[in-house]
PDB file of C-alpha atoms in Angstrom:
ATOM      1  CA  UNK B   1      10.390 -58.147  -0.139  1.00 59.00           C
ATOM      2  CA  UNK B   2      11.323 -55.627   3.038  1.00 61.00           C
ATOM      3  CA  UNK B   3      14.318 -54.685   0.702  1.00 71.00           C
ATOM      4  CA  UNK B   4      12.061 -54.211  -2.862  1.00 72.00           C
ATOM      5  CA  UNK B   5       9.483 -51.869  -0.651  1.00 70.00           C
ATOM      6  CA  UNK B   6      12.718 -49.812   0.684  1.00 71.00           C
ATOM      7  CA  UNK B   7      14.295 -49.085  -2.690  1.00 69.00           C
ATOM      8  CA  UNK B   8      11.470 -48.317  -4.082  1.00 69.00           C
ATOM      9  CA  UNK B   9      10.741 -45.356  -1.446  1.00 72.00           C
ATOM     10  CA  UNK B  10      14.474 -44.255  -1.909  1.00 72.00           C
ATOM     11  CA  UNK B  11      14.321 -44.265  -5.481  1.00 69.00           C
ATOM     12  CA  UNK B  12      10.512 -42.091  -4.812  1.00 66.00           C
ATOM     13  CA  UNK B  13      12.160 -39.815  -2.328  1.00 64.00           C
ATOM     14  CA  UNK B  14      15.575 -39.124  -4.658  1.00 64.00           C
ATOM     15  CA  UNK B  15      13.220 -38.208  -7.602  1.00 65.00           C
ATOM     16  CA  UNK B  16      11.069 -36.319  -6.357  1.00 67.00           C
ATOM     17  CA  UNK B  17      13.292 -34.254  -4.332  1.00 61.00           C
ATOM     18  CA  UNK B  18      14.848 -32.053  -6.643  1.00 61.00           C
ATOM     19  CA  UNK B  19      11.478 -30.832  -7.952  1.00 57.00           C
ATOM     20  CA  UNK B  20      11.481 -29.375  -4.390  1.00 53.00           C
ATOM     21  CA  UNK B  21      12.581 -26.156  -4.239  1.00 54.00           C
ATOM     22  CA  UNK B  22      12.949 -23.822  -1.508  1.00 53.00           C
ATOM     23  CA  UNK B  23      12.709 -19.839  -1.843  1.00 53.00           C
ATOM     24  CA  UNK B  24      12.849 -18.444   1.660  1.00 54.00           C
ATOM     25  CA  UNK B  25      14.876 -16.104   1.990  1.00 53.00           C
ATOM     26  CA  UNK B  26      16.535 -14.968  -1.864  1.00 49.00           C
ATOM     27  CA  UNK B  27      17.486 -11.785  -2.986  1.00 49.00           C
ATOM     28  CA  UNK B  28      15.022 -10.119  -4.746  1.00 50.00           C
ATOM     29  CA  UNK B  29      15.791 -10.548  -8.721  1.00 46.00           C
ATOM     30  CA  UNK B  30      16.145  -7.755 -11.091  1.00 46.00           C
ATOM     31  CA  UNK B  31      12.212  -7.749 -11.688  1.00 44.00           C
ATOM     32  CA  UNK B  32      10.734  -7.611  -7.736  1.00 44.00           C
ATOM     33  CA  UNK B  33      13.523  -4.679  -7.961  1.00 41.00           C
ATOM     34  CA  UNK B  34      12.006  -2.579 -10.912  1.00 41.00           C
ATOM     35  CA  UNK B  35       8.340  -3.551  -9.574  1.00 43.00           C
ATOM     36  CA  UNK B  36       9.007  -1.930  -6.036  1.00 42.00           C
ATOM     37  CA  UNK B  37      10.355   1.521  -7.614  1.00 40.00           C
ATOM     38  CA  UNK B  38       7.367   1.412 -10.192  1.00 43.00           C
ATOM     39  CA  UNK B  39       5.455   1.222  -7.066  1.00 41.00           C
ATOM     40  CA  UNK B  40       7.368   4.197  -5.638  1.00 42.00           C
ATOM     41  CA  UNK B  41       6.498   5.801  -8.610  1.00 41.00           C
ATOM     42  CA  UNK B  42       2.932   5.694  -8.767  1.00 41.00           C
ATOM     43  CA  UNK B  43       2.209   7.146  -5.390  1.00 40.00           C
ATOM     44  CA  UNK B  44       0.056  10.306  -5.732  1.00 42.00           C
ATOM     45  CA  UNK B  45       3.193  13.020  -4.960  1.00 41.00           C
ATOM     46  CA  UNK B  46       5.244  11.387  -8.207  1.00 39.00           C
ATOM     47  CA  UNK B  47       1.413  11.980  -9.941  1.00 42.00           C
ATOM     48  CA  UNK B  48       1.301  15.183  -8.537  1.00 42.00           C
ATOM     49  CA  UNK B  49      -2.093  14.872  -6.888  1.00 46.00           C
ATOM     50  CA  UNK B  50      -1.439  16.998  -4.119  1.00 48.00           C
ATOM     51  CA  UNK B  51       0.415  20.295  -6.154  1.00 49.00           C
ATOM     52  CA  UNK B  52       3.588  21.933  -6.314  1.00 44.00           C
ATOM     53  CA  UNK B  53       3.504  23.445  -2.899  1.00 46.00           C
ATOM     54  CA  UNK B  54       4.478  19.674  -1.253  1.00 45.00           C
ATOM     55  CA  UNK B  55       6.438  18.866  -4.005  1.00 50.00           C
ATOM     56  CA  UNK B  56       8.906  22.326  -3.840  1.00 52.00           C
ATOM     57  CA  UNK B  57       8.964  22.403  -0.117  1.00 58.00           C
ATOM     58  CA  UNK B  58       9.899  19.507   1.025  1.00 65.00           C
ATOM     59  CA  UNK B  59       8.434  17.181   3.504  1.00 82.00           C
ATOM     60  CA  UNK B  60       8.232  19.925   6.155  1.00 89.00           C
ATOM     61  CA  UNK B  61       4.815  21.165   4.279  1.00 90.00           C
ATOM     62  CA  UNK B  62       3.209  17.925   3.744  1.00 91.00           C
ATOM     63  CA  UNK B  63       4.093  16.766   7.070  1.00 93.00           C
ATOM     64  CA  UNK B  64       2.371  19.571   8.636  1.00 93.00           C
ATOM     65  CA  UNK B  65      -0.507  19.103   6.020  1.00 94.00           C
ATOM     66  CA  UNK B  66      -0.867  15.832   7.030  1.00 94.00           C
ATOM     67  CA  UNK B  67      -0.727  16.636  10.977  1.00 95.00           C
ATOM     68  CA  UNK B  68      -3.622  19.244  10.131  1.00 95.00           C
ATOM     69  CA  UNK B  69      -5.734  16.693   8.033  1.00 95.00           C
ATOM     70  CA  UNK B  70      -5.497  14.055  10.741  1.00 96.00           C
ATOM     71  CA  UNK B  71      -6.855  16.271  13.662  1.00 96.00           C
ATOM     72  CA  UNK B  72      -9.207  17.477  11.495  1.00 96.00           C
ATOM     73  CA  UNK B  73     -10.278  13.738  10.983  1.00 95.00           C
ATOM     74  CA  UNK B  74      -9.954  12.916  14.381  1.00 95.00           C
ATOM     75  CA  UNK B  75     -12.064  15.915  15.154  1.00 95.00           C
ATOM     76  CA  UNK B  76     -14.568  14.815  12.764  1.00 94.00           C
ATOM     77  CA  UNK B  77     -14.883  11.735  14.624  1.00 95.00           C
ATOM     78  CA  UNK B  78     -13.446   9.769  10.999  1.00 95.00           C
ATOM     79  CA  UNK B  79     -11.040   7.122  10.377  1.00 95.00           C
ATOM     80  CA  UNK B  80      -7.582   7.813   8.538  1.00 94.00           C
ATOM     81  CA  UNK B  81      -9.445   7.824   5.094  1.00 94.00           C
ATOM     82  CA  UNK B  82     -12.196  10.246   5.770  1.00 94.00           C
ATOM     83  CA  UNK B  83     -14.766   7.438   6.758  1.00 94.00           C
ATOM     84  CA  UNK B  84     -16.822   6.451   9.395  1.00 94.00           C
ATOM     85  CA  UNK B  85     -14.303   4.738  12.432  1.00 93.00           C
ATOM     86  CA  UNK B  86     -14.696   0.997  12.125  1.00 93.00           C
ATOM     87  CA  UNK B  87     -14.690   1.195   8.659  1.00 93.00           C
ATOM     88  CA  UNK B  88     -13.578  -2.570   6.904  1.00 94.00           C
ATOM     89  CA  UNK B  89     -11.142  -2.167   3.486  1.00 91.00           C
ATOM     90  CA  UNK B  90     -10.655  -4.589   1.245  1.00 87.00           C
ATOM     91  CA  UNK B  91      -6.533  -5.591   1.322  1.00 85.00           C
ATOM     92  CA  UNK B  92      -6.474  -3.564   4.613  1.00 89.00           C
ATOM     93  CA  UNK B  93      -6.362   0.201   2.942  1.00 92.00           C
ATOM     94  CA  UNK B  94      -8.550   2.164   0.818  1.00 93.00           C
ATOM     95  CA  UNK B  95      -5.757   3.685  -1.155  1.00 94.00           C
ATOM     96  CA  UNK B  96      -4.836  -0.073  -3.264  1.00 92.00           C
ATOM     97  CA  UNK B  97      -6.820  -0.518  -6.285  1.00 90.00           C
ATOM     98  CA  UNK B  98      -6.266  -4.173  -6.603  1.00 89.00           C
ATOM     99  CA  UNK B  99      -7.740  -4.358 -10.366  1.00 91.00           C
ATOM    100  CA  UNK B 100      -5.174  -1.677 -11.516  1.00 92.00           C
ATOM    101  CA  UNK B 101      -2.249  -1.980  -8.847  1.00 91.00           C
ATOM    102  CA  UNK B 102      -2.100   1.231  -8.446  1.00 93.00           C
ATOM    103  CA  UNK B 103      -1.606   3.061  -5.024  1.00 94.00           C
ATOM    104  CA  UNK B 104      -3.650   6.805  -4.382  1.00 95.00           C
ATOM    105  CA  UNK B 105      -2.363   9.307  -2.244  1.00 95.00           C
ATOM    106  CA  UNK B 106      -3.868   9.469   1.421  1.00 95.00           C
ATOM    107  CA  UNK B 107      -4.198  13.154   1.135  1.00 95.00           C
ATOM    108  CA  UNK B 108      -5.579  13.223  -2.384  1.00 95.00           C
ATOM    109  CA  UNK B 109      -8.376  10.017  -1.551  1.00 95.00           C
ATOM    110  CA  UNK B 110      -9.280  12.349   1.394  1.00 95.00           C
ATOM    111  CA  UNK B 111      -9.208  15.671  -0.200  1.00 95.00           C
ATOM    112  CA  UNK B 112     -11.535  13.712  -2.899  1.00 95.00           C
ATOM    113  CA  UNK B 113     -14.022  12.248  -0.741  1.00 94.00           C
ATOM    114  CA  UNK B 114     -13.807  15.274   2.199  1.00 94.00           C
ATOM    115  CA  UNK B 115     -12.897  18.899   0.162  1.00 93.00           C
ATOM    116  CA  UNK B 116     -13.823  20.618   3.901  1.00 94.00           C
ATOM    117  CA  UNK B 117     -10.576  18.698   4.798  1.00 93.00           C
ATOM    118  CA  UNK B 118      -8.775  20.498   2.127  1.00 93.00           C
ATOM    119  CA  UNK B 119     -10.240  24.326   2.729  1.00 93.00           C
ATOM    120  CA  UNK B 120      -9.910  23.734   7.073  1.00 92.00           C
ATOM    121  CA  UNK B 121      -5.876  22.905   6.220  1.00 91.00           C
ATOM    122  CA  UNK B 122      -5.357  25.498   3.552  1.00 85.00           C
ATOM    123  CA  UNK B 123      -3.406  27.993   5.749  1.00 71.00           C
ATOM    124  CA  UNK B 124      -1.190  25.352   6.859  1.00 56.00           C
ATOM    125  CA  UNK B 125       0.894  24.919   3.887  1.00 51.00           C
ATOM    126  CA  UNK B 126       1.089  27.035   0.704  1.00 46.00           C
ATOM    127  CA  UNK B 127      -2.220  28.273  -0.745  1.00 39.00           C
ATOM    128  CA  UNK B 128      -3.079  26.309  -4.003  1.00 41.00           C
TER     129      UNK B 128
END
């Protein structure tokens, strides 16, 4: 009987095991690939959210956009989005629509929600 109960857990354990399957660590396949540059692709500088002036210049511009924008924020007493500090997002970030999958600019969501943001950091990159 001790024998019968042992086979039959060896003979559970063998069949079962190969519908197992482990999938730490791969390579991403040709799909996660093409998914991460579509991603790439929809951010709001390949839309062109934020003009030509970021897009001809370089990231010297935007970074000194962005540098304007966030003590402007921080002078506003807002979060990184524009909003009240403390604010809660869904996913972690404002700038995910998770019923689309598609990714906004930070600059453009502020801009958006805050155009005082926009007009205070005019003279810091080209004029519009």
């Amino acid at each position: 009987m001790k024998n019968l109960t042992g086979v039959l857990v060896f003979s559970a354990v063998l069949l079962l095991a190969p519908a197992c399957t482990r999938k730490t660590g791969e390579a991403p396949g040709p799909s996660d690939a093409s998914a991460a540059t579509d991603e790439a692709a929809r951010t709001g500088a390949s839309k062109g959210a934020l003009g030509a002036e970021d897009a001809g210049t370089g990231g010297t511009a935007r970074a000194a956009r962005e540098a304007c924008v966030d003590a402007w924020l921080q002078k506003q007493g807002l979060d990184a989005y524009g909003n009240p500090q403390g604010t809660m997002y869904a996913g972690g970030t404002p700038l995910f629509d998770e019923r689309t999958g598609e990714r906004t600019d930070r600059l453009e969501f502020i801009f958006k929600s805050k155009p005082e943001a926009r007009q205070a950091c005019a003279g810091d990159a080209s004029a519009e």
